[in-house]
């Protein structure tokens, strides 16, 4: 299900002997999200659900794709998951009962082929690759709540229940299909969409002729219902230009598609025909629901839905939009289950303006980036530089320049020099409350207005804009300290020194607010800032968005010893300049691995 999987082609050559297995049945009773979730899964961020009663909190169920385990994770899947984690962290700040779901899609012919190429059986192969995703998510400070694998027994139970519901709705029938099949895409292709020599446009490999007796889902039956869904809820597909794509697909006419494979052994058997396995997409999409089940409880579709469905947001790459915005809601309608609230299709990543690929030798390994620059730098760059929903480009030079300017200089240096002045002149102790210090000061109002603006941007998934707004608060803080020049006022003594002490409180309160508001983007950096302001890690974990209100710092509060919260990334040229009196020009950019300094 990961971004990068190609579109499914609807059947175009059903045999004349196609026969429906549909039969009369009573209307399917809709499954409603009647109960809140009872527990939480593994969560790397260590955030916890509020102690407030379940009925007092609103659920927010967020999903990434279930990533295909034919190969280890790449930067595209990391980008989706970083964005999802930022959204989940923001929703937790709003005191929502967040269920952040991710996982791996582990069935299908392609998986079996990849396992064989590695000399492993499919299960061992899936275990290895799935674990590599978990390890990378830990490195990137991803705080998921549920990690589902489509090889989990509870998932198979949900798939079987769902298949039976759709069958009882009269929407599954059997037919012969003959066509050109792309093994890499795991789908039949229309010949008109192929390149020369019948090559797939995605994988550039020849498609092979294949004839199978499969089961099909009656997608065409839901044409009008899907049109009505998009008309009543245009925000179902976001951003708006993705909605236009989906409307175009539906308008062109929907065709039924195959949901089983007779030639694939590595998959979930079709309940009423064990000689066939369920098609990977019909299987994997249900991971969004099976993930809701708690470990150890009875696995059933009904129980899973009662734990929080429908999803608030499916976050996906634009290449799998058709599956999520057309096929998935139709499948849910057939089973009598509520459709998700929204599907958001983001863009692709390029490197130095070129599409990434192993053949070009320009792949971007997320683990390498984290090892060199740290999780906060990677998270910030991609969420700040890529306008969410559009394509974005990675350049190492741009990466280093942005991270140094924003995190090391604007934010990190402002905190460090302010705490240094406080230590030198006030024994690291605040002289007044931050509310009293800012009485009548326009900076307070400006910061509060920008915080409100950032909140609105987060709520509307404008992640890049939210980063820009929060950086603007940092810029205001730097401008304020430069204009007030407290270092000079301390030297003058008397009232000037008293004012300088208040100015430091104002700047540190500004930093406190930045640390909270920026925490969805850079959780590690935010924690280091917050603890240097004299708070504990437990206090940081308990924060909510309302804590961005001005007034968190109190008179007598003691700050920690100032340490760099984000060290500047040095280039190879700069390292040479520091070690030699001679100036070297045009050195290749290279970051030091010790870029992050803990609090």
Coordinates of C-alpha atoms in Angstrom, one line a residue:
X1 CA 0.0 0.0 0.0
X2 CA 3.0 2.3 0.1
X3 CA 3.4 5.4 -2.0
X4 CA 5.0 4.0 -5.2
X5 CA 2.5 1.2 -5.8
X6 CA 0.8 1.7 -9.2
X7 CA -2.8 2.1 -10.1
X8 CA -5.1 -0.9 -10.4
X9 CA -6.6 -1.5 -13.8
X10 CA -10.3 -2.4 -13.9
X11 CA -11.2 -5.5 -15.8
X12 CA -11.9 -4.9 -19.5
X13 CA -12.3 -8.4 -20.9
X14 CA -14.7 -10.3 -18.7
X15 CA -15.8 -13.6 -20.3
X16 CA -19.3 -14.0 -21.6
X17 CA -19.8 -16.7 -19.0
X18 CA -19.3 -14.3 -16.0
X19 CA -21.6 -15.4 -13.3
X20 CA -22.7 -13.6 -10.3
X21 CA -22.7 -15.1 -6.9
X22 CA -25.0 -12.4 -5.6
X23 CA -28.1 -13.4 -3.8
X24 CA -31.0 -11.7 -2.0
X25 CA -30.1 -10.6 1.5
X26 CA -31.4 -8.1 4.0
X27 CA -29.8 -4.6 4.1
X28 CA -26.4 -4.6 5.8
X29 CA -26.6 -2.9 9.2
X30 CA -24.1 0.0 9.3
X31 CA -21.3 -0.3 11.7
X32 CA -20.9 2.8 13.8
X33 CA -17.9 3.9 15.9
X34 CA -19.9 3.2 19.1
X35 CA -17.0 2.9 21.6
X36 CA -13.8 4.7 22.3
X37 CA -10.5 2.9 22.1
X38 CA -9.5 1.0 25.3
X39 CA -5.8 1.2 25.1
X40 CA -2.7 2.3 23.2
X41 CA -0.2 0.4 21.2
X42 CA 3.6 0.9 21.2
X43 CA 4.5 4.6 21.0
X44 CA 8.0 5.8 20.6
X45 CA 7.3 9.4 21.5
X46 CA 6.2 8.3 25.0
X47 CA 3.3 10.7 25.0
X48 CA 0.2 9.4 26.8
X49 CA -3.5 9.7 26.5
X50 CA -5.0 12.3 28.8
X51 CA -6.5 11.2 32.1
X52 CA -9.8 12.8 31.1
X53 CA -12.7 10.4 30.7
X54 CA -13.0 8.8 27.2
X55 CA -16.4 10.5 26.7
X56 CA -14.8 13.9 27.2
X57 CA -12.3 13.5 24.4
X58 CA -12.8 13.5 20.7
X59 CA -11.2 10.7 18.7
X60 CA -8.7 11.5 15.9
X61 CA -7.7 8.5 13.9
X62 CA -4.8 9.2 11.5
X63 CA -3.2 6.7 9.1
X64 CA -0.2 6.4 6.8
X65 CA -0.2 3.9 4.0
X66 CA 0.7 0.4 5.0
X67 CA 4.1 0.2 3.4
X68 CA 5.0 -2.6 1.0
X69 CA 7.8 -4.8 2.3
X70 CA 9.4 -5.7 -1.0
X71 CA 12.3 -3.4 0.0
X72 CA 13.5 -1.3 3.1
X73 CA 11.9 2.1 3.7
X74 CA 12.9 5.0 1.5
X75 CA 12.6 8.8 1.9
X76 CA 9.2 8.9 0.3
X77 CA 7.7 6.6 3.0
X78 CA 9.6 8.5 5.7
X79 CA 8.2 11.8 4.4
X80 CA 4.6 10.6 4.7
X81 CA 5.2 9.2 8.2
X82 CA 7.0 12.4 9.4
X83 CA 4.1 14.5 8.2
X84 CA 1.6 12.1 9.9
X85 CA 3.5 12.2 13.1
X86 CA 3.5 16.0 13.1
X87 CA -0.3 16.1 12.6
X88 CA -0.8 13.5 15.3
X89 CA 1.4 15.4 17.8
X90 CA -0.6 18.6 17.0
X91 CA -3.9 16.8 17.6
X92 CA -2.6 15.5 20.9
X93 CA -1.8 19.1 21.9
X94 CA -5.5 19.8 21.3
X95 CA -6.3 17.0 23.8
X96 CA -7.7 14.7 21.2
X97 CA -7.6 10.9 21.7
X98 CA -5.3 10.3 18.8
X99 CA -4.9 6.9 17.3
X100 CA -1.9 7.1 14.8
X101 CA -1.8 4.0 12.6
X102 CA 1.0 2.9 10.4
X103 CA 2.3 -0.6 9.4
X104 CA 3.3 -2.9 6.6
X105 CA 1.6 -4.5 3.6
X106 CA 3.1 -8.0 3.4
X107 CA 1.1 -10.2 1.0
X108 CA 1.3 -10.7 -2.8
X109 CA 3.4 -12.2 -5.6
X110 CA 5.9 -9.4 -5.5
X111 CA 6.7 -10.1 -1.8
X112 CA 7.2 -13.8 -2.5
X113 CA 9.5 -12.9 -5.5
X114 CA 11.6 -10.5 -3.4
X115 CA 11.9 -13.0 -0.6
X116 CA 13.1 -15.7 -3.0
X117 CA 15.7 -13.3 -4.5
X118 CA 17.1 -12.7 -1.0
X119 CA 17.2 -16.4 -0.2
X120 CA 14.5 -16.2 2.5
X121 CA 11.0 -17.5 2.9
X122 CA 8.2 -14.9 2.7
X123 CA 7.5 -14.7 6.4
X124 CA 11.2 -14.2 7.4
X125 CA 11.5 -11.6 4.7
X126 CA 8.4 -9.7 5.9
X127 CA 9.7 -9.9 9.5
X128 CA 13.1 -8.4 8.5
X129 CA 11.7 -5.5 6.4
X130 CA 8.8 -4.7 8.7
X131 CA 11.3 -4.4 11.6
X132 CA 13.4 -2.0 9.5
X133 CA 10.4 0.3 9.3
X134 CA 10.0 0.2 13.1
X135 CA 13.7 1.0 13.6
X136 CA 13.6 3.9 11.2
X137 CA 10.4 5.3 12.8
X138 CA 12.2 5.2 16.2
X139 CA 15.2 7.0 14.7
X140 CA 12.9 9.7 13.3
X141 CA 11.1 10.2 16.6
X142 CA 7.8 8.9 15.1
X143 CA 5.2 8.3 17.9
X144 CA 2.7 5.9 16.3
X145 CA 0.0 4.3 18.4
X146 CA -0.7 1.2 16.3
X147 CA 1.6 -0.8 14.0
X148 CA -0.4 -3.3 11.9
X149 CA 1.1 -6.1 9.8
X150 CA -1.2 -7.7 7.2
X151 CA 0.3 -11.1 8.3
X152 CA -1.1 -10.6 11.8
X153 CA -3.8 -13.2 12.6
X154 CA -6.2 -10.5 13.8
X155 CA -5.9 -8.8 10.4
X156 CA -6.8 -12.0 8.6
X157 CA -9.9 -12.4 10.8
X158 CA -11.1 -8.9 9.9
X159 CA -10.5 -9.4 6.2
X160 CA -12.5 -12.6 6.3
X161 CA -15.4 -10.8 8.0
X162 CA -15.3 -8.0 5.6
X163 CA -15.2 -10.3 2.5
X164 CA -18.3 -12.1 3.8
X165 CA -20.1 -8.8 4.3
X166 CA -19.4 -7.7 0.8
X167 CA -20.3 -11.1 -0.6
X168 CA -23.6 -11.0 1.3
X169 CA -24.3 -7.6 -0.2
X170 CA -24.2 -9.2 -3.6
X171 CA -21.1 -7.3 -4.7
X172 CA -18.7 -10.1 -5.4
X173 CA -18.9 -12.3 -8.5
X174 CA -16.7 -14.7 -10.4
X175 CA -15.4 -14.3 -13.9
X176 CA -12.6 -15.1 -16.3
X177 CA -10.0 -12.4 -17.0
X178 CA -7.3 -12.4 -19.7
X179 CA -4.8 -9.6 -20.1
X180 CA -1.4 -8.2 -19.6
X181 CA -0.1 -8.4 -16.1
X182 CA 2.6 -6.3 -14.4
X183 CA 4.1 -8.4 -11.6
X184 CA 5.8 -5.4 -10.0
X185 CA 2.5 -3.4 -9.9
X186 CA 0.6 -6.6 -9.1
X187 CA -2.2 -5.6 -11.5
X188 CA -3.6 -6.1 -14.9
X189 CA -2.9 -3.3 -17.4
X190 CA -4.9 -1.9 -20.3
X191 CA -2.7 -2.3 -23.4
X192 CA -3.4 1.4 -24.3
X193 CA -1.6 2.6 -21.2
X194 CA 1.6 0.6 -21.9
X195 CA 4.8 1.7 -23.6
X196 CA 6.5 0.1 -26.5
X197 CA 7.1 -3.6 -26.2
X198 CA 4.2 -3.7 -23.7
X199 CA 6.3 -2.3 -20.9
X200 CA 4.8 -0.9 -17.7
X201 CA 5.1 2.9 -17.5
X202 CA 6.0 2.7 -13.8
X203 CA 8.6 -0.1 -13.7
X204 CA 9.7 -0.1 -17.4
X205 CA 9.4 -3.9 -17.5
X206 CA 7.4 -5.9 -20.1
X207 CA 4.0 -7.1 -18.9
X208 CA 3.2 -10.8 -19.3
X209 CA 0.1 -12.4 -20.7
X210 CA -2.0 -14.0 -18.1
X211 CA -5.5 -15.6 -17.9
X212 CA -7.2 -16.2 -14.6
X213 CA -10.5 -17.2 -13.1
X214 CA -11.0 -14.5 -10.4
X215 CA -13.5 -12.9 -8.1
X216 CA -14.5 -9.3 -8.9
X217 CA -15.9 -6.5 -6.8
X218 CA -18.9 -4.6 -8.4
X219 CA -17.3 -1.1 -8.2
X220 CA -19.6 0.2 -11.0
X221 CA -22.6 -0.3 -8.7
X222 CA -21.3 2.6 -6.5
X223 CA -20.7 5.2 -9.3
X224 CA -23.6 7.4 -8.2
X225 CA -23.0 7.0 -4.5
X226 CA -19.3 8.1 -4.9
X227 CA -20.4 11.1 -7.0
X228 CA -22.9 12.0 -4.3
X229 CA -20.2 11.7 -1.6
X230 CA -17.8 14.1 -3.4
X231 CA -20.7 16.5 -4.0
X232 CA -21.8 16.6 -0.4
X233 CA -18.3 16.6 1.0
X234 CA -15.8 18.2 -1.3
X235 CA -13.2 18.1 1.5
X236 CA -13.3 14.3 1.4
X237 CA -10.3 14.5 -1.0
X238 CA -7.6 17.1 -0.3
X239 CA -5.9 19.2 -1.6
X240 CA -8.5 20.5 -4.1
X241 CA -6.5 19.6 -7.2
X242 CA -6.5 16.0 -6.1
X243 CA -10.3 16.2 -5.8
X244 CA -10.4 17.2 -9.5
X245 CA -8.5 14.1 -10.4
X246 CA -10.8 11.8 -8.5
X247 CA -13.9 13.4 -10.0
X248 CA -12.4 12.9 -13.4
X249 CA -11.9 9.2 -12.8
X250 CA -15.4 8.7 -11.6
X251 CA -16.9 10.7 -14.4
X252 CA -15.2 8.6 -17.0
X253 CA -17.0 5.6 -15.7
X254 CA -16.1 3.0 -13.1
X255 CA -15.4 -0.6 -13.9
X256 CA -15.4 -3.7 -11.6
X257 CA -12.0 -4.9 -10.5
X258 CA -10.5 -8.2 -9.6
X259 CA -10.1 -8.9 -5.9
X260 CA -8.5 -12.3 -6.0
X261 CA -5.5 -14.1 -7.6
X262 CA -5.5 -17.8 -8.6
X263 CA -1.7 -17.9 -9.2
X264 CA -0.6 -16.2 -5.9
X265 CA 0.0 -18.4 -2.9
X266 CA 1.4 -15.8 -0.5
X267 CA -1.8 -14.2 0.7
X268 CA -5.0 -14.6 2.6
X269 CA -7.2 -17.4 1.1
X270 CA -10.5 -16.4 -0.3
X271 CA -13.0 -17.6 2.4
X272 CA -15.3 -19.5 0.0
X273 CA -12.5 -20.7 -2.4
X274 CA -9.2 -21.6 -0.8
X275 CA -7.6 -22.1 -4.2
X276 CA -7.4 -18.4 -4.6
X277 CA -6.0 -15.6 -2.4
X278 CA -7.4 -12.2 -1.8
X279 CA -5.8 -9.4 -3.9
X280 CA -3.3 -7.4 -1.9
X281 CA -5.2 -4.1 -2.1
X282 CA -8.5 -5.5 -1.0
X283 CA -6.6 -7.1 1.9
X284 CA -4.2 -4.2 2.9
X285 CA -6.8 -1.4 2.9
X286 CA -8.5 -3.2 5.8
X287 CA -5.4 -2.8 7.9
X288 CA -6.7 0.7 8.8
X289 CA -9.6 -1.1 10.6
X290 CA -7.8 -4.2 11.9
X291 CA -5.2 -2.0 13.5
X292 CA -7.8 -0.6 15.9
X293 CA -8.1 -3.9 17.7
X294 CA -6.3 -4.3 21.0
X295 CA -3.8 -7.1 21.4
X296 CA -5.4 -10.2 22.9
X297 CA -9.0 -9.3 22.3
X298 CA -11.4 -11.2 20.0
X299 CA -10.6 -10.3 16.5
X300 CA -13.7 -9.3 14.4
X301 CA -14.7 -6.6 12.0
X302 CA -17.4 -5.4 14.4
X303 CA -15.0 -5.1 17.4
X304 CA -12.4 -3.3 15.3
X305 CA -14.9 -0.7 14.0
X306 CA -16.1 0.0 17.5
X307 CA -12.6 1.1 18.6
X308 CA -12.6 4.3 16.7
X309 CA -13.7 4.1 13.1
X310 CA -14.1 6.0 10.9
X311 CA -10.7 7.4 10.3
X312 CA -10.3 11.2 10.5
X313 CA -7.6 11.3 7.9
X314 CA -5.8 8.9 5.5
X315 CA -2.5 10.4 4.5
X316 CA -1.1 8.9 1.3
X317 CA 1.1 9.6 -1.7
X318 CA -0.7 10.9 -4.8
X319 CA 0.1 7.7 -6.7
X320 CA -2.3 5.6 -4.6
X321 CA -5.1 8.1 -4.6
X322 CA -7.4 6.1 -6.8
X323 CA -7.3 3.2 -4.3
X324 CA -8.1 5.3 -1.3
X325 CA -10.6 7.8 -2.8
X326 CA -12.5 5.5 -5.2
X327 CA -12.1 1.8 -4.4
X328 CA -11.9 2.0 -0.6
X329 CA -15.0 4.1 0.0
X330 CA -17.0 1.9 -2.4
X331 CA -15.8 -1.2 -0.5
X332 CA -16.8 0.3 2.8
X333 CA -20.3 1.3 1.4
X334 CA -20.8 -2.3 0.3
X335 CA -20.0 -3.6 3.8
X336 CA -22.2 -1.0 5.5
X337 CA -19.3 0.8 7.1
X338 CA -18.8 4.6 7.4
X339 CA -16.2 6.1 4.9
X340 CA -13.2 8.0 6.4
X341 CA -13.6 11.7 6.9
X342 CA -10.8 12.7 4.5
X343 CA -8.1 11.5 2.2
X344 CA -5.0 13.7 1.7
X345 CA -2.7 13.0 -1.2
X346 CA 0.7 14.6 -0.9
X347 CA 3.3 15.0 -3.7
X348 CA 6.6 13.3 -4.6
X349 CA 10.1 14.1 -3.6
X350 CA 13.0 14.8 -6.0
X351 CA 16.7 15.3 -5.5
X352 CA 18.5 18.2 -7.0
X353 CA 15.5 18.6 -9.4
X354 CA 15.7 15.0 -10.6
X355 CA 13.5 12.0 -9.9
X356 CA 15.2 9.7 -7.5
X357 CA 16.1 6.1 -8.5
X358 CA 18.8 3.5 -7.9
X359 CA 19.7 3.4 -11.6
X360 CA 20.5 7.1 -11.4
X361 CA 22.6 6.7 -8.3
X362 CA 20.8 9.6 -6.5
X363 CA 18.6 7.8 -4.0
X364 CA 18.1 9.5 -0.6
X365 CA 18.4 7.1 2.3
X366 CA 16.5 8.4 5.4
X367 CA 18.7 6.5 7.8
X368 CA 21.8 8.2 6.4
X369 CA 20.2 11.6 6.8
X370 CA 19.2 11.0 10.4
X371 CA 22.7 9.7 11.2
X372 CA 24.4 12.7 9.7
X373 CA 22.0 15.5 10.7
X374 CA 19.7 14.2 13.4
X375 CA 15.9 13.6 13.4
X376 CA 14.9 17.2 14.1
X377 CA 16.8 18.6 11.2
X378 CA 15.3 16.0 8.8
X379 CA 11.8 16.5 10.1
X380 CA 12.0 20.3 9.9
X381 CA 13.5 20.5 6.4
X382 CA 11.0 18.3 4.7
X383 CA 8.0 19.8 6.5
X384 CA 9.2 23.4 6.1
X385 CA 10.5 23.2 2.5
X386 CA 7.9 21.0 0.9
X387 CA 4.5 22.7 0.6
X388 CA 2.2 19.9 1.8
X389 CA 0.3 18.4 -1.1
X390 CA 2.8 19.4 -3.8
X391 CA 6.0 17.9 -5.0
X392 CA 9.2 18.9 -3.3
X393 CA 13.0 18.8 -3.9
X394 CA 15.9 17.9 -1.7
X395 CA 19.3 19.6 -2.1
X396 CA 22.0 19.0 0.5
X397 CA 23.2 22.6 0.2
X398 CA 19.6 23.9 0.7
X399 CA 19.2 21.5 3.6
X400 CA 22.2 22.7 5.5
X401 CA 21.5 26.4 4.8
X402 CA 17.9 26.1 6.0
X403 CA 18.6 24.1 9.1
X404 CA 21.5 26.3 10.1
X405 CA 19.6 29.5 9.5
X406 CA 16.4 28.5 11.2
X407 CA 17.2 26.0 13.9
X408 CA 20.8 26.8 14.9
X409 CA 20.7 30.6 14.4
X410 CA 17.2 32.0 14.7
X411 CA 16.1 29.6 17.5
X412 CA 19.1 28.0 19.1
X413 CA 21.3 31.0 19.3
X414 CA 18.6 33.2 20.6
X415 CA 18.0 30.9 23.5
X416 CA 21.7 30.4 24.2
X417 CA 22.7 34.0 24.3
X418 CA 19.6 34.9 26.4
X419 CA 20.3 32.3 29.0
X420 CA 24.0 33.3 29.0
X421 CA 23.0 36.9 29.8
X422 CA 20.6 35.7 32.5
X423 CA 23.3 33.6 34.1
X424 CA 25.9 36.4 34.0
X425 CA 23.6 39.1 35.4
X426 CA 20.8 37.4 37.2
X427 CA 22.3 34.1 38.5
X428 CA 20.0 32.3 36.0
X429 CA 16.9 33.4 38.0
X430 CA 13.9 35.2 36.6
X431 CA 13.2 38.6 38.3
X432 CA 9.5 38.8 37.5
X433 CA 6.6 36.9 36.1
X434 CA 6.4 36.9 32.3
X435 CA 3.0 38.5 32.4
X436 CA 4.3 41.4 34.4
X437 CA 7.4 41.7 32.3
X438 CA 5.4 42.1 29.1
X439 CA 2.8 44.5 30.5
X440 CA 2.1 47.0 27.7
X441 CA 4.7 45.4 25.4
X442 CA 3.6 45.0 21.8
X443 CA 5.8 41.9 21.4
X444 CA 3.4 39.9 23.5
X445 CA 0.4 40.7 21.3
X446 CA 2.4 40.0 18.2
X447 CA 3.5 36.6 19.5
X448 CA -0.1 35.7 20.5
X449 CA -1.4 36.6 17.1
X450 CA 1.2 34.5 15.4
X451 CA 0.5 31.5 17.6
X452 CA -3.2 31.7 16.7
X453 CA -2.2 31.9 13.0
X454 CA 0.1 28.8 13.4
X455 CA -2.7 26.9 15.1
X456 CA -5.1 27.6 12.2
X457 CA -2.4 26.5 9.7
X458 CA -1.8 23.2 11.5
X459 CA -5.5 22.5 11.6
X460 CA -5.6 23.0 7.8
X461 CA -2.6 20.8 7.2
X462 CA -0.5 23.8 6.1
X463 CA 2.6 22.4 7.7
X464 CA 5.1 24.5 5.8
X465 CA 3.2 27.7 6.5
X466 CA 3.0 26.8 10.2
X467 CA 6.8 26.4 10.3
X468 CA 7.2 29.9 8.6
X469 CA 4.9 31.5 11.1
X470 CA 6.7 30.0 14.1
X471 CA 10.0 31.1 12.7
X472 CA 8.6 34.6 12.4
X473 CA 8.1 34.5 16.2
X474 CA 11.8 33.7 16.5
X475 CA 12.7 36.5 14.2
X476 CA 10.7 38.9 16.4
X477 CA 12.6 37.7 19.4
X478 CA 15.9 38.3 17.8
X479 CA 14.9 41.7 16.6
X480 CA 13.6 42.6 20.1
X481 CA 16.8 41.6 21.9
X482 CA 19.0 43.4 19.4
X483 CA 16.9 46.6 19.7
X484 CA 16.8 46.5 23.5
X485 CA 20.4 45.5 23.9
X486 CA 20.1 44.2 27.5
X487 CA 23.9 43.6 27.7
X488 CA 24.4 47.3 27.5
X489 CA 21.5 48.1 29.9
X490 CA 23.0 45.8 32.6
X491 CA 26.3 47.8 32.4
X492 CA 24.3 51.0 33.1
X493 CA 22.8 49.5 36.3
X494 CA 19.7 50.9 38.2
X495 CA 16.4 51.1 36.3
X496 CA 18.2 50.1 33.1
X497 CA 19.3 46.8 34.6
X498 CA 15.8 46.2 35.9
X499 CA 14.4 46.7 32.5
X500 CA 17.1 44.4 31.0
X501 CA 16.1 41.7 33.4
X502 CA 12.5 42.0 32.3
X503 CA 13.5 41.9 28.6
X504 CA 15.3 38.6 29.2
X505 CA 12.1 37.2 30.8
X506 CA 10.1 38.3 27.7
X507 CA 12.6 36.6 25.3
X508 CA 12.6 33.4 27.4
X509 CA 8.8 33.4 27.5
X510 CA 8.8 33.7 23.7
X511 CA 11.1 30.7 23.5
X512 CA 8.9 28.7 25.8
X513 CA 5.9 29.4 23.5
X514 CA 8.0 28.4 20.4
X515 CA 9.1 25.2 22.0
X516 CA 5.5 24.1 22.5
X517 CA 4.1 25.3 19.2
X518 CA 7.0 23.8 17.2
X519 CA 7.0 20.5 19.1
X520 CA 4.9 18.7 16.4
X521 CA 7.7 19.4 13.9
X522 CA 10.8 19.1 16.1
X523 CA 9.9 17.2 19.2
X524 CA 13.5 16.6 20.3
X525 CA 14.6 20.2 19.9
X526 CA 11.5 21.4 21.7
X527 CA 12.1 19.2 24.6
X528 CA 15.7 20.5 24.9
X529 CA 14.5 24.1 24.9
X530 CA 11.8 23.4 27.4
X531 CA 14.0 21.7 29.9
X532 CA 16.6 24.5 29.7
X533 CA 13.8 26.8 30.8
X534 CA 13.7 24.9 34.1
X535 CA 10.9 22.5 33.4
X536 CA 11.0 18.7 33.6
X537 CA 10.5 16.2 30.8
X538 CA 7.3 15.0 32.4
X539 CA 6.0 18.6 32.3
X540 CA 6.9 18.7 28.6
X541 CA 5.0 15.5 27.9
X542 CA 1.9 16.9 29.6
X543 CA 1.7 20.1 27.6
X544 CA -1.3 21.1 25.6
X545 CA -1.8 23.8 23.0
X546 CA -3.5 26.1 25.5
X547 CA -0.1 26.2 27.3
X548 CA 1.1 28.5 24.5
X549 CA -0.8 31.3 26.2
X550 CA 1.5 34.0 27.4
X551 CA 2.4 33.7 31.1
X552 CA 4.1 30.4 31.7
X553 CA 7.3 31.7 33.4
X554 CA 7.2 32.8 37.0
X555 CA 9.4 35.1 39.1
X556 CA 12.1 33.1 41.0
X557 CA 12.1 30.3 38.4
X558 CA 15.7 29.1 37.8
X559 CA 16.9 28.3 34.3
X560 CA 19.3 25.5 33.5
X561 CA 22.9 25.9 32.5
X562 CA 22.9 27.3 28.9
X563 CA 24.0 24.7 26.4
X564 CA 23.6 24.7 22.6
X565 CA 20.2 23.0 21.8
X566 CA 21.0 22.7 18.1
X567 CA 24.6 23.0 17.0
X568 CA 25.3 24.5 13.6
X569 CA 26.0 22.0 10.8
X570 CA 29.5 22.7 9.5
X571 CA 30.5 22.1 5.9
X572 CA 33.8 20.5 4.9
X573 CA 35.0 23.9 3.8
X574 CA 34.3 25.4 7.2
X575 CA 36.0 22.6 9.0
X576 CA 39.2 23.1 6.9
X577 CA 39.1 26.8 7.5
X578 CA 39.0 26.3 11.2
X579 CA 42.0 23.9 11.2
X580 CA 44.1 25.9 8.8
X581 CA 44.9 29.6 8.4
X582 CA 44.5 29.2 4.6
X583 CA 41.1 29.7 3.0
X584 CA 39.7 26.8 0.9
X585 CA 37.1 27.7 -1.7
X586 CA 34.3 25.5 -3.2
X587 CA 34.5 22.6 -0.7
X588 CA 31.9 20.0 -0.9
X589 CA 29.2 20.3 1.7
X590 CA 29.5 17.7 4.5
X591 CA 27.8 17.7 7.9
X592 CA 29.4 16.6 11.1
X593 CA 27.8 13.6 12.7
X594 CA 27.9 15.4 16.1
X595 CA 25.4 18.0 14.9
X596 CA 23.0 17.7 17.8
X597 CA 23.9 18.6 21.4
X598 CA 21.7 17.4 24.1
X599 CA 20.4 19.6 26.9

